[in-house]
mmCIF file of C-alpha atoms in Angstrom:
data_model
loop_
_atom_site.group_PDB
_atom_site.id
_atom_site.type_symbol
_atom_site.label_atom_id
_atom_site.label_comp_id
_atom_site.label_asym_id
_atom_site.label_seq_id
_atom_site.Cartn_x
_atom_site.Cartn_y
_atom_site.Cartn_z
ATOM 1 C CA ALA M 7 14.369 19.531 8.587
ATOM 2 C CA ARG M 8 11.470 16.816 7.964
ATOM 3 C CA ARG M 9 12.489 15.659 4.502
ATOM 4 C CA ARG M 10 13.684 12.203 3.237
ATOM 5 C CA MET M 11 13.379 10.121 0.250
ATOM 6 C CA HIS M 12 11.137 7.121 2.064
ATOM 7 C CA ARG M 13 11.317 4.186 1.314
ATOM 8 C CA ALA M 14 8.335 2.020 2.147
ATOM 9 C CA PHE M 15 4.288 3.651 1.118
ATOM 10 C CA LEU M 16 1.297 2.343 2.825
ATOM 11 C CA PRO M 17 -0.676 0.402 -0.301
ATOM 12 C CA ASP M 18 -3.525 1.953 0.786
ATOM 13 C CA PRO M 19 -5.119 4.627 -1.736
ATOM 14 C CA LEU M 20 -5.421 8.788 -0.679
ATOM 15 C CA PRO M 21 -8.221 10.883 -0.856
ATOM 16 C CA ARG M 22 -8.968 12.406 -4.264
ATOM 17 C CA GLU M 23 -8.964 15.945 -1.686
ATOM 18 C CA GLN M 24 -5.305 15.398 -0.233
ATOM 19 C CA ILE M 25 -3.894 14.230 -3.984
ATOM 20 C CA ASP M 26 -5.651 17.431 -5.844
ATOM 21 C CA ARG M 27 -4.327 19.949 -2.600
ATOM 22 C CA ILE M 28 -0.746 17.941 -3.817
ATOM 23 C CA ALA M 29 -0.557 18.889 -7.059
ATOM 24 C CA ASN M 30 -1.818 21.916 -7.350
ATOM 25 C CA VAL M 31 0.980 23.090 -5.443
ATOM 26 C CA ILE M 32 2.001 23.918 -9.960
ATOM 27 C CA ARG M 33 0.342 26.876 -9.894
ATOM 28 C CA HIS M 34 3.337 28.393 -7.491
ATOM 29 C CA ALA M 35 6.105 25.784 -9.113
ATOM 30 C CA PRO M 36 8.866 28.653 -10.011
ATOM 31 C CA SER M 37 8.729 28.969 -14.418
ATOM 32 C CA GLY M 38 11.010 31.270 -16.983
ATOM 33 C CA GLY M 39 9.009 34.686 -18.036
ATOM 34 C CA PHE M 40 6.366 32.556 -17.379
ATOM 35 C CA SER M 41 6.175 29.447 -19.682
ATOM 36 C CA GLN M 42 4.473 26.743 -17.991
ATOM 37 C CA GLY M 43 6.054 23.866 -19.416
ATOM 38 C CA ALA M 44 6.360 21.895 -16.517
ATOM 39 C CA SER M 45 3.797 19.680 -16.104
ATOM 40 C CA ILE M 46 2.323 16.164 -13.556
ATOM 41 C CA VAL M 47 0.526 13.436 -14.684
ATOM 42 C CA VAL M 48 -1.127 11.616 -12.132
ATOM 43 C CA VAL M 49 -1.670 8.010 -11.825
ATOM 44 C CA THR M 50 -3.581 6.061 -9.152
ATOM 45 C CA GLU M 51 -4.869 3.444 -10.877
ATOM 46 C CA GLN M 52 -3.119 0.007 -9.250
ATOM 47 C CA GLU M 53 -2.388 -1.540 -13.117
ATOM 48 C CA THR M 54 -0.829 1.610 -14.129
ATOM 49 C CA ARG M 55 1.919 1.900 -10.721
ATOM 50 C CA GLN M 56 2.365 -2.124 -10.768
ATOM 51 C CA ALA M 57 3.113 -1.619 -14.924
ATOM 52 C CA ILE M 58 5.739 1.360 -14.231
ATOM 53 C CA ALA M 59 8.036 -0.552 -11.263
ATOM 54 C CA ARG M 60 8.872 -2.823 -13.561
ATOM 55 C CA ALA M 61 9.499 -0.950 -15.299
ATOM 56 C CA PHE M 62 12.193 0.163 -13.276
ATOM 57 C CA GLY M 63 12.822 -2.596 -12.355
ATOM 58 C CA ASP M 64 11.128 -3.842 -8.832
ATOM 59 C CA GLU M 65 14.091 -5.619 -7.376
ATOM 60 C CA HIS M 66 16.178 -2.983 -7.705
ATOM 61 C CA TYR M 67 13.161 -0.664 -4.654
ATOM 62 C CA SER M 68 12.820 -3.432 -2.870
ATOM 63 C CA THR M 69 13.119 -4.037 0.566
ATOM 64 C CA GLY M 70 11.870 -7.012 2.830
ATOM 65 C CA GLY M 71 10.228 -8.002 0.343
ATOM 66 C CA ARG M 72 8.227 -4.927 -1.110
ATOM 67 C CA SER M 73 9.241 -2.258 -3.738
ATOM 68 C CA PHE M 74 8.091 0.506 -2.495
ATOM 69 C CA VAL M 75 7.727 1.608 -5.863
ATOM 70 C CA ALA M 76 4.428 0.130 -7.041
ATOM 71 C CA ASP M 77 3.243 0.245 -3.410
ATOM 72 C CA ALA M 78 3.490 3.843 -3.201
ATOM 73 C CA PRO M 79 -0.407 4.704 -3.176
ATOM 74 C CA VAL M 80 0.096 8.040 -5.866
ATOM 75 C CA HIS M 81 2.227 8.263 -9.271
ATOM 76 C CA MET M 82 3.464 11.358 -10.202
ATOM 77 C CA VAL M 83 5.285 11.950 -13.175
ATOM 78 C CA ILE M 84 6.917 15.243 -13.282
ATOM 79 C CA SER M 85 8.589 16.625 -17.026
ATOM 80 C CA ALA M 86 9.814 19.432 -18.813
ATOM 81 C CA ASN M 87 8.433 20.513 -22.632
ATOM 82 C CA GLU M 88 11.307 22.872 -23.643
ATOM 83 C CA ALA M 89 9.575 23.689 -26.138
ATOM 84 C CA LEU M 90 6.828 26.060 -24.167
ATOM 85 C CA TYR M 91 9.899 28.151 -23.288
ATOM 86 C CA HIS M 92 10.905 28.554 -26.605
ATOM 87 C CA ALA M 93 7.421 30.121 -28.201
ATOM 88 C CA ARG M 94 7.312 32.656 -24.707
ATOM 89 C CA TYR M 95 10.824 33.448 -25.371
ATOM 90 C CA ASN M 96 9.639 34.619 -28.780
ATOM 91 C CA GLU M 97 7.328 36.864 -28.029
ATOM 92 C CA ALA M 98 6.916 40.370 -28.983
ATOM 93 C CA ASP M 99 7.564 41.362 -25.043
ATOM 94 C CA LYS M 100 10.377 39.441 -24.182
ATOM 95 C CA LEU M 101 12.567 39.132 -27.935
ATOM 96 C CA ALA M 102 11.713 42.633 -26.955
ATOM 97 C CA ALA M 103 14.266 43.117 -23.985
ATOM 98 C CA THR M 104 16.542 41.863 -26.209
ATOM 99 C CA GLY M 105 17.049 43.071 -28.841
ATOM 100 C CA GLY M 106 14.988 40.348 -31.257
ATOM 101 C CA VAL M 107 16.448 37.793 -30.386
ATOM 102 C CA GLU M 108 15.459 35.175 -28.601
ATOM 103 C CA VAL M 109 17.089 34.458 -24.801
ATOM 104 C CA THR M 110 20.044 32.146 -25.035
ATOM 105 C CA TRP M 111 19.148 30.306 -22.069
ATOM 106 C CA PRO M 112 22.967 30.197 -19.553
ATOM 107 C CA VAL M 113 21.036 26.934 -18.314
ATOM 108 C CA PRO M 114 17.698 24.449 -19.205
ATOM 109 C CA TYR M 115 15.998 26.508 -17.020
ATOM 110 C CA TRP M 116 12.560 24.055 -17.928
ATOM 111 C CA PHE M 117 14.903 21.298 -15.867
ATOM 112 C CA VAL M 118 15.820 23.705 -13.221
ATOM 113 C CA ASP M 119 11.641 24.729 -12.769
ATOM 114 C CA ALA M 120 9.999 20.405 -13.720
ATOM 115 C CA GLY M 121 13.048 20.581 -10.294
ATOM 116 C CA ALA M 122 11.710 23.445 -7.943
ATOM 117 C CA LEU M 123 8.364 21.333 -9.006
ATOM 118 C CA MET M 124 9.423 18.394 -8.052
ATOM 119 C CA MET M 125 11.451 19.550 -5.165
ATOM 120 C CA LEU M 126 7.181 21.958 -4.154
ATOM 121 C CA VAL M 127 5.526 18.199 -4.656
ATOM 122 C CA LEU M 128 7.329 16.583 -2.222
ATOM 123 C CA MET M 129 7.510 19.258 0.252
ATOM 124 C CA ALA M 130 3.325 19.525 -0.398
ATOM 125 C CA ALA M 131 3.832 15.660 0.917
ATOM 126 C CA ILE M 132 5.209 16.388 4.073
ATOM 127 C CA ASP M 133 2.412 19.239 4.913
ATOM 128 C CA GLU M 134 -0.014 16.883 3.997
ATOM 129 C CA GLY M 135 1.298 14.175 7.328
ATOM 130 C CA LEU M 136 2.229 11.797 4.153
ATOM 131 C CA ALA M 137 5.799 9.752 3.009
ATOM 132 C CA SER M 138 7.217 11.089 -0.581
ATOM 133 C CA ALA M 139 10.019 9.651 -2.904
ATOM 134 C CA PHE M 140 12.005 11.036 -6.061
ATOM 135 C CA VAL M 141 13.325 8.144 -8.067
ATOM 136 C CA GLY M 142 14.559 8.299 -11.931
ATOM 137 C CA HIS M 143 15.472 6.369 -14.295
ATOM 138 C CA PRO M 144 16.854 6.142 -17.549
ATOM 139 C CA ASP M 145 14.914 4.771 -20.202
ATOM 140 C CA GLN M 146 11.743 6.894 -18.132
ATOM 141 C CA LYS M 147 10.858 8.542 -21.684
ATOM 142 C CA ARG M 148 10.462 5.700 -22.894
ATOM 143 C CA ILE M 149 8.088 4.416 -20.230
ATOM 144 C CA PHE M 150 6.519 6.880 -19.989
ATOM 145 C CA ASP M 151 5.532 7.171 -23.058
ATOM 146 C CA GLU M 152 4.303 3.570 -23.673
ATOM 147 C CA LEU M 153 2.486 3.346 -20.284
ATOM 148 C CA LEU M 154 1.550 6.777 -20.233
ATOM 149 C CA GLY M 155 1.064 8.396 -23.932
ATOM 150 C CA LEU M 156 3.117 10.967 -23.270
ATOM 151 C CA PRO M 157 4.656 13.399 -26.169
ATOM 152 C CA GLU M 158 6.842 13.358 -27.437
ATOM 153 C CA GLU M 159 8.012 16.571 -27.091
ATOM 154 C CA VAL M 160 7.640 16.070 -22.765
ATOM 155 C CA VAL M 161 10.552 15.088 -21.453
ATOM 156 C CA PRO M 162 10.189 13.134 -17.794
ATOM 157 C CA ILE M 163 12.540 14.284 -15.214
ATOM 158 C CA GLY M 164 11.569 11.589 -12.473
ATOM 159 C CA LEU M 165 8.262 9.753 -10.347
ATOM 160 C CA ALA M 166 7.656 11.456 -6.968
ATOM 161 C CA VAL M 167 5.880 8.696 -4.992
ATOM 162 C CA VAL M 168 3.732 9.390 -2.194
ATOM 163 C CA GLY M 169 1.698 7.800 0.197
ATOM 164 C CA ARG M 170 1.130 7.082 3.660
ATOM 165 C CA PRO M 171 4.610 6.000 5.011
ATOM 166 C CA GLY M 172 5.727 2.147 5.874
ATOM 167 C CA GLU M 173 7.970 0.760 7.839
ATOM 168 C CA ALA M 174 11.039 1.305 6.123
ATOM 169 C CA PRO M 175 14.144 0.509 8.029
ATOM 170 C CA PRO M 176 16.439 3.402 8.928
ATOM 171 C CA PRO M 177 19.031 5.220 6.477
ATOM 172 C CA GLY M 178 22.387 4.277 9.214
ATOM 173 C CA SER M 179 25.330 5.972 9.452
ATOM 174 C CA ARG M 180 26.377 5.689 5.744
ATOM 175 C CA MET M 181 24.388 8.055 5.336
ATOM 176 C CA LYS M 182 25.956 10.180 7.867
ATOM 177 C CA GLU M 183 29.304 9.528 6.434
ATOM 178 C CA ARG M 184 28.941 10.087 2.694
ATOM 179 C CA GLN M 185 27.405 13.880 4.338
ATOM 180 C CA ARG M 186 30.077 16.144 3.068
ATOM 181 C CA SER M 187 31.045 18.755 5.433
ATOM 182 C CA LEU M 188 29.240 22.557 5.108
ATOM 183 C CA ASP M 189 32.353 23.971 4.193
ATOM 184 C CA ASP M 190 31.998 21.425 1.349
ATOM 185 C CA LEU M 191 28.289 22.751 1.098
ATOM 186 C CA ILE M 192 28.495 26.310 1.353
ATOM 187 C CA HIS M 193 30.714 29.024 0.230
ATOM 188 C CA ARG M 194 31.078 32.450 1.286
ATOM 189 C CA GLN M 195 32.212 35.483 -0.131
ATOM 190 C CA ARG M 196 33.636 33.652 -3.123
ATOM 191 C CA TRP M 197 34.585 29.223 -3.381
#
């Protein structure tokens, strides 16, 4: 119930141990067939965080003259690697269960698992008494490839920003107005 996308952070650095506890939730993230295809790049260096914020468009993420993306002392780039899923599902134990052919993927589980990891990171930040948000950019693959040297097969699903909460304006009633009813979101027994 405390989870929300926070839009203001104090720029104070966080202790390495705290950052590690958040990033280490990757060990508890679900992974189809234990493919372990999700990854995190932890960025604490101020120059790189500012470069990411500029590439994402500071002005779009600014409130009160501050960019919450640049201010957040920890950036965690959450990524998926599809190739690791195909490699895992072409191992003998998986092929034996499917008659010698790779499973047909009904949805791209590499993105499903990376999304689950993202939520674990956001929740771990809350467990640490911190605030967090998740943002994306249409050109994030190129941005993170250039700034962080991501391998070609690694696809970033977005950026989790973490830090001590700054003073953010309240979300206001506009969010309540946009909120869909539970009857539209939860269906019981049938659609």
